[in-house]
XYZ file of C-alpha atoms in Angstrom:
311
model
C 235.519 -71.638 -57.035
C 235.441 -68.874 -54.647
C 232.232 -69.094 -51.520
C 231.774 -66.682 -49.558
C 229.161 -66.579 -46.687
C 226.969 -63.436 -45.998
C 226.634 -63.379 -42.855
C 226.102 -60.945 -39.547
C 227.215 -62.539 -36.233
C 224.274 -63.607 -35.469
C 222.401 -64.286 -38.602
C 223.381 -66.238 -41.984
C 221.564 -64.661 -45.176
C 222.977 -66.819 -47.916
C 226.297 -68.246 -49.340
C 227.546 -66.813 -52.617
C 229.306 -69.303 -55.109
C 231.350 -68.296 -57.983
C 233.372 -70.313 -60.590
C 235.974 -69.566 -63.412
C 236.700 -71.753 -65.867
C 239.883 -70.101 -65.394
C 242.655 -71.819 -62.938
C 243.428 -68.983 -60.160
C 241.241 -67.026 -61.418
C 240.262 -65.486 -58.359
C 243.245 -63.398 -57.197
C 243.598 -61.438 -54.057
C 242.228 -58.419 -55.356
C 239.136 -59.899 -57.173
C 238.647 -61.689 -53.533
C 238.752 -59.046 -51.486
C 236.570 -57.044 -53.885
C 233.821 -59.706 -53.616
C 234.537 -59.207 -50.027
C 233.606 -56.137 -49.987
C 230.390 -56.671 -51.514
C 229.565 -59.323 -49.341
C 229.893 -56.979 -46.645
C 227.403 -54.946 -47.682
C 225.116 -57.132 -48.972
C 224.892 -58.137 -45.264
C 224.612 -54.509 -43.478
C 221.976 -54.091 -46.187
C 220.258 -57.501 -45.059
C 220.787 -56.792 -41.607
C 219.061 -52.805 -41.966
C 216.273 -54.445 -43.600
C 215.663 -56.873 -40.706
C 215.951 -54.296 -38.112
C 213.647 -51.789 -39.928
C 211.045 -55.310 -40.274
C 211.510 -55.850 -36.488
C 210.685 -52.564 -35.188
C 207.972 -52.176 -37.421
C 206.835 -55.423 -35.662
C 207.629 -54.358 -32.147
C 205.661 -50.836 -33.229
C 202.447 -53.001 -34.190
C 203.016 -55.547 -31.146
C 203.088 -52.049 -28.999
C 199.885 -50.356 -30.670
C 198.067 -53.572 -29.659
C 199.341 -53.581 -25.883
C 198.265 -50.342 -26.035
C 194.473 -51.214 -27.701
C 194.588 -54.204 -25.236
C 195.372 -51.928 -21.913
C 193.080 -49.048 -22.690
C 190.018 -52.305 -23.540
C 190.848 -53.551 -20.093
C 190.586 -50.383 -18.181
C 187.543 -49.869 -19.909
C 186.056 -53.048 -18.407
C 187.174 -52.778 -14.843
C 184.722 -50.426 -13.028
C 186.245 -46.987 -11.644
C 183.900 -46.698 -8.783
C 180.963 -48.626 -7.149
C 177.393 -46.938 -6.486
C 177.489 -45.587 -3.058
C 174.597 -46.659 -0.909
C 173.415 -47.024 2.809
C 174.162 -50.708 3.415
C 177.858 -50.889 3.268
C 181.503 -49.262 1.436
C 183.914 -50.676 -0.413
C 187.451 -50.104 -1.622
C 189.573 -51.430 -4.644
C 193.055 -51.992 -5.766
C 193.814 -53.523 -9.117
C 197.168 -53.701 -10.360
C 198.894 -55.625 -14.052
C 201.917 -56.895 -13.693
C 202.839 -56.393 -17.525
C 200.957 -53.945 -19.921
C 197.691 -56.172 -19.906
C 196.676 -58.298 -17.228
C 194.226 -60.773 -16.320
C 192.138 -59.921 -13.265
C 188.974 -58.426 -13.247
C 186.084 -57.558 -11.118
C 182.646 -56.169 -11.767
C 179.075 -55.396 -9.920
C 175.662 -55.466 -11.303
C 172.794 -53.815 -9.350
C 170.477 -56.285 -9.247
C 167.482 -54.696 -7.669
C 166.908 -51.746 -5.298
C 167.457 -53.996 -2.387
C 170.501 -56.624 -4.273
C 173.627 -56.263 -6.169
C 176.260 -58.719 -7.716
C 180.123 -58.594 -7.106
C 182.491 -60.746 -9.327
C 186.040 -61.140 -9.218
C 187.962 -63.630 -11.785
C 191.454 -64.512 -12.423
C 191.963 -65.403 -16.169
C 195.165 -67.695 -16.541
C 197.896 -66.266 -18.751
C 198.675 -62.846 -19.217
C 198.388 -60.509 -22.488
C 196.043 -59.818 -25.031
C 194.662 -63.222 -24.772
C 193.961 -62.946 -21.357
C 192.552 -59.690 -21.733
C 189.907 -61.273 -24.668
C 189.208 -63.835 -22.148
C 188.400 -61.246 -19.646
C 185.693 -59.179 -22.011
C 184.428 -62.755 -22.359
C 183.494 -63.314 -18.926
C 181.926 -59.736 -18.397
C 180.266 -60.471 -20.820
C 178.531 -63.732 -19.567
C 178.546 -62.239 -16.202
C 176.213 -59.416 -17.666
C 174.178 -62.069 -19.754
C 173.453 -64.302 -17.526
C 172.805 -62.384 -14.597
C 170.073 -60.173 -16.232
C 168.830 -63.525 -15.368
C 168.992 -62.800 -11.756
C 170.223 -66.618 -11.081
C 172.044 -67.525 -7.894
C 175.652 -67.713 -7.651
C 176.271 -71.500 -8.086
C 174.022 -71.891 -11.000
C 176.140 -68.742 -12.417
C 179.185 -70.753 -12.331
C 177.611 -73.617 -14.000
C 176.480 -71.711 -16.761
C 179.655 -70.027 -17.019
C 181.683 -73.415 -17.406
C 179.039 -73.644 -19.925
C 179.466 -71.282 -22.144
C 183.396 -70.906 -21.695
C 183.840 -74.331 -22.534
C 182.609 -73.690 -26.136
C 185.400 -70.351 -26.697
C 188.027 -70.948 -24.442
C 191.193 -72.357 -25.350
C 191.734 -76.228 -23.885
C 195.098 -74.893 -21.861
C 193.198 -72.072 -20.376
C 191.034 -71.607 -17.536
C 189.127 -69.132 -15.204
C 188.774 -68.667 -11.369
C 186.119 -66.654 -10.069
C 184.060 -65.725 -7.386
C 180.494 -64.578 -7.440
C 179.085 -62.509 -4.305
C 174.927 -61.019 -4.062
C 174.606 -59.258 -1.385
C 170.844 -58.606 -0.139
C 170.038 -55.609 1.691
C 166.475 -57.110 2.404
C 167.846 -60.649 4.026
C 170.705 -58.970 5.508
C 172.802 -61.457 4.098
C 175.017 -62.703 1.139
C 174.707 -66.245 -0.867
C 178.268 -66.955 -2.538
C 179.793 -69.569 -4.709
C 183.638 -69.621 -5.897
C 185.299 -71.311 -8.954
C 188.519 -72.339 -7.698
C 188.965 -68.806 -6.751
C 190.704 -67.434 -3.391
C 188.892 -68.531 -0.009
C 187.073 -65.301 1.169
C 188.872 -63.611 4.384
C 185.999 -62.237 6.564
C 185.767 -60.573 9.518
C 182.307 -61.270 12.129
C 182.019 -58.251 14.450
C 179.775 -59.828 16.095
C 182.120 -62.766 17.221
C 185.016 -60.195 16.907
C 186.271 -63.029 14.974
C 188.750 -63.291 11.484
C 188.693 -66.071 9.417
C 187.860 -67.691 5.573
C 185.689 -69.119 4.596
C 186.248 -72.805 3.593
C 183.994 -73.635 0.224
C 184.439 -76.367 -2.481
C 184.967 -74.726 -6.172
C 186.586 -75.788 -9.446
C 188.036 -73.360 -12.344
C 185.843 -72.530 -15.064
C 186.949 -74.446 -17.920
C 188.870 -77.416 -16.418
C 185.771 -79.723 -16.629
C 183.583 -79.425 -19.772
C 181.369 -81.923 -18.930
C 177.954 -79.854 -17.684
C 177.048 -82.219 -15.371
C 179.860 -83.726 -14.081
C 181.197 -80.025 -13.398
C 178.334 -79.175 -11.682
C 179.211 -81.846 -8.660
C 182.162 -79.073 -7.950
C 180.157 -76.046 -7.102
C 179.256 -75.382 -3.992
C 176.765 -72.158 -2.581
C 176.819 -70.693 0.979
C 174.657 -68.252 2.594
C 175.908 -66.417 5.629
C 174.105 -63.452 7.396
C 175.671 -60.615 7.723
C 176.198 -58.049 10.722
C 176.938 -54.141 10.805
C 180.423 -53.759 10.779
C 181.361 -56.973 9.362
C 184.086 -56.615 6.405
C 184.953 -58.988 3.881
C 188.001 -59.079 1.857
C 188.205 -60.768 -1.837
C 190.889 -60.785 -3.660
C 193.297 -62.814 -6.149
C 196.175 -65.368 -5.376
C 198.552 -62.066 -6.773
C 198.068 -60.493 -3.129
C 198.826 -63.778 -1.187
C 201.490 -65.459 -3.570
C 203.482 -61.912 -3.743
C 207.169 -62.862 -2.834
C 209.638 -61.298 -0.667
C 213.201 -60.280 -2.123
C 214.289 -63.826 -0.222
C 211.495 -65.474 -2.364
C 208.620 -65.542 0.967
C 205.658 -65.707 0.139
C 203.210 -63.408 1.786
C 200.499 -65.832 2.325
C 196.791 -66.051 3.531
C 198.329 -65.945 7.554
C 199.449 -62.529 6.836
C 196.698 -61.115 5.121
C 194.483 -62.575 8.115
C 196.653 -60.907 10.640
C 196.367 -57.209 8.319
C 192.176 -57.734 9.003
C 192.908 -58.915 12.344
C 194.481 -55.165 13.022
C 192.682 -52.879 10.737
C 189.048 -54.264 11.037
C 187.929 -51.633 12.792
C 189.124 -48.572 9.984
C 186.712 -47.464 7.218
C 186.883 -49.601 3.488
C 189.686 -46.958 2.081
C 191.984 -47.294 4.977
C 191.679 -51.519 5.491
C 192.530 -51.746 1.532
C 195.382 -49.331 2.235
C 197.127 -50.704 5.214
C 197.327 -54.274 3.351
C 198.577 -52.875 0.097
C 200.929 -51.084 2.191
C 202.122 -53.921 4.023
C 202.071 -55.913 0.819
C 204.553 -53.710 -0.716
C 206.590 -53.162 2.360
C 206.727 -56.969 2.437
C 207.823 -57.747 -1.542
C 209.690 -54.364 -2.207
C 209.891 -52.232 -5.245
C 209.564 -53.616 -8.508
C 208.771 -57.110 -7.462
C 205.684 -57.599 -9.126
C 205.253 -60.993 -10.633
C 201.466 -61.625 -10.951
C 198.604 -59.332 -11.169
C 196.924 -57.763 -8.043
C 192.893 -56.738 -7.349
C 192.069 -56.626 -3.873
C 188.290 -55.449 -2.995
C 187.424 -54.476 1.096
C 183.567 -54.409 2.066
C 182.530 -53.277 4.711
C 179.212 -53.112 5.771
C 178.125 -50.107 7.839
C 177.615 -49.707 11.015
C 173.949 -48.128 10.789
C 171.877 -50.452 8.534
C 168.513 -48.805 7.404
C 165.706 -50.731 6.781
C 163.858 -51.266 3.543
């Protein structure tokens, strides 16, 4: 009996057995023969698996690609420009497809409503997960409903499509031109960073909020929402953003952290939208360095205007 193995050094295709009735009937020659084709019977294994796998990696690429150029298509490039206040963006993947979004819906002449999210996961699944929620954020607020029954409605109807091991954070903003004020609710999402030029004073705002998706109970996720409603003045900013911008680390693994961000408001405040959103991302990358993105980044700066007209 002669066996011989056909095998790569890394992968084992089979194991060829042959018998003669014949004692010694395999000599050196006829063995190193059958060596021979063992050999390549194994490059011709091994071509065919590396022809398989980047035909793979070419399909796995063609989706990124689908999946990146959906995305961008969902995020907004630019906000209507009105009377009552500016505001900046930043958005940033860390990989081909990430999972933060944002969004605004003009509600009426004299209202309009801000999301941002953080879907957990990265990908195309996050990136499904993502056209999901603008799409319920579109639904439901054609509705015109305020910000904490949103969020309950959201939890709703995510707990029916999303996946058990996934969940979303969000925030949900409507800011009224009329009132001169904003009503807010989060979903486990950042803590706003504000700034009151009034009482020349930075801080965040401190509200209850749960993920959408971790509770899938309607009522018992509804005790986790929480809505505030805080007046605004002329000149006040307001910085949202996701956990990417204050969990960025250092090259000696620091994290940046809410303190800094603060302290970026605490010196910039007084700049237009643009150049607030600028200094931070600035600092930001100053602070982790190139190429040390780990998570994804959106960071949006409002700032309300100095003049407000009246309606």
């Amino acid at each position: 009996m002669a066996i011989l193995p056909i095998k790569s050094s890394k992968h084992l295709s089979g194991v060829l057995y042959l018998i003669k009735d014949v004692e010694g009937g395999f000599d050196q020659e006829t063995v190193n023969v059958l060596r021979t084709f063992t050999s390549q019977t194994t490059l011709t294994i091994e071509n065919l698996r590396l022809v398989n796998e980047s035909l793979q990696n070419e399909r796995y690429k063609e989706e990124l690609k689908i999946a990146t150029q959906v995305q961008e298509s969902l995020i907004p490039k630019t906000f209507p420009t009105d009377s009552w206040f500016e505001i900046s963006t930043h958005s940033v993947a860390a990989k081909e497809v990430g999972g933060d979004f944002y969004d605004f819906l003009q509600l009426s002449e004299s209202r309009i409503a801000i999301i941002i999210g953080d879907v957990s996961g990265k990908g195309i699944s996050a990136a499904f997960h993502m056209a999901q929620m603008k799409g319920i954020f579109h639904g439901l607020m054609q509705q015109d409903m305020a910000p904490s029954e949103f969020m309950k409605q959201a939890n709703n109807a995510l707990s029916r499509c999303l996946e058990r091991t996934s969940f979303i954070t969000s925030a949900l903003y409507i800011i009224d031109y009329r009132m001169k004020g904003f009503m807010f609710a989060r979903a486990g999402h950042c803590h706003t960073l504000y700034y009151n030029s009034m009482m020349d004073n930075v801080f965040y705002f401190q509200t209850d909020g749960l993920g959408l998706g971790i509770i899938r109970d309607k009522k018992n996720y509804a005790s986790h929402i929480r809505e505030m409603y805080y007046d605004y003045n002329p000149g006040d900013v307001m910085v949202i953003y996701t956990d990417g911008i204050v969990e960025a680390r250092s090259p000696k693994n620091e994290e940046y952290g809410e303190d800094r961000l603060l302290y970026m408001l605490e010196q910039t405040y007084h700049l237009e939208a643009d150049d607030i959103k600028y200094a931070i991302i600035n600092d930001l990358n100053d602070f982790t360095g190139p190429g040390n993105l780990y998570d994804d980044q959106t960071l949006l700066v409002i700032k309300f205007r100095p003049t407000q007209p009246n309606i």
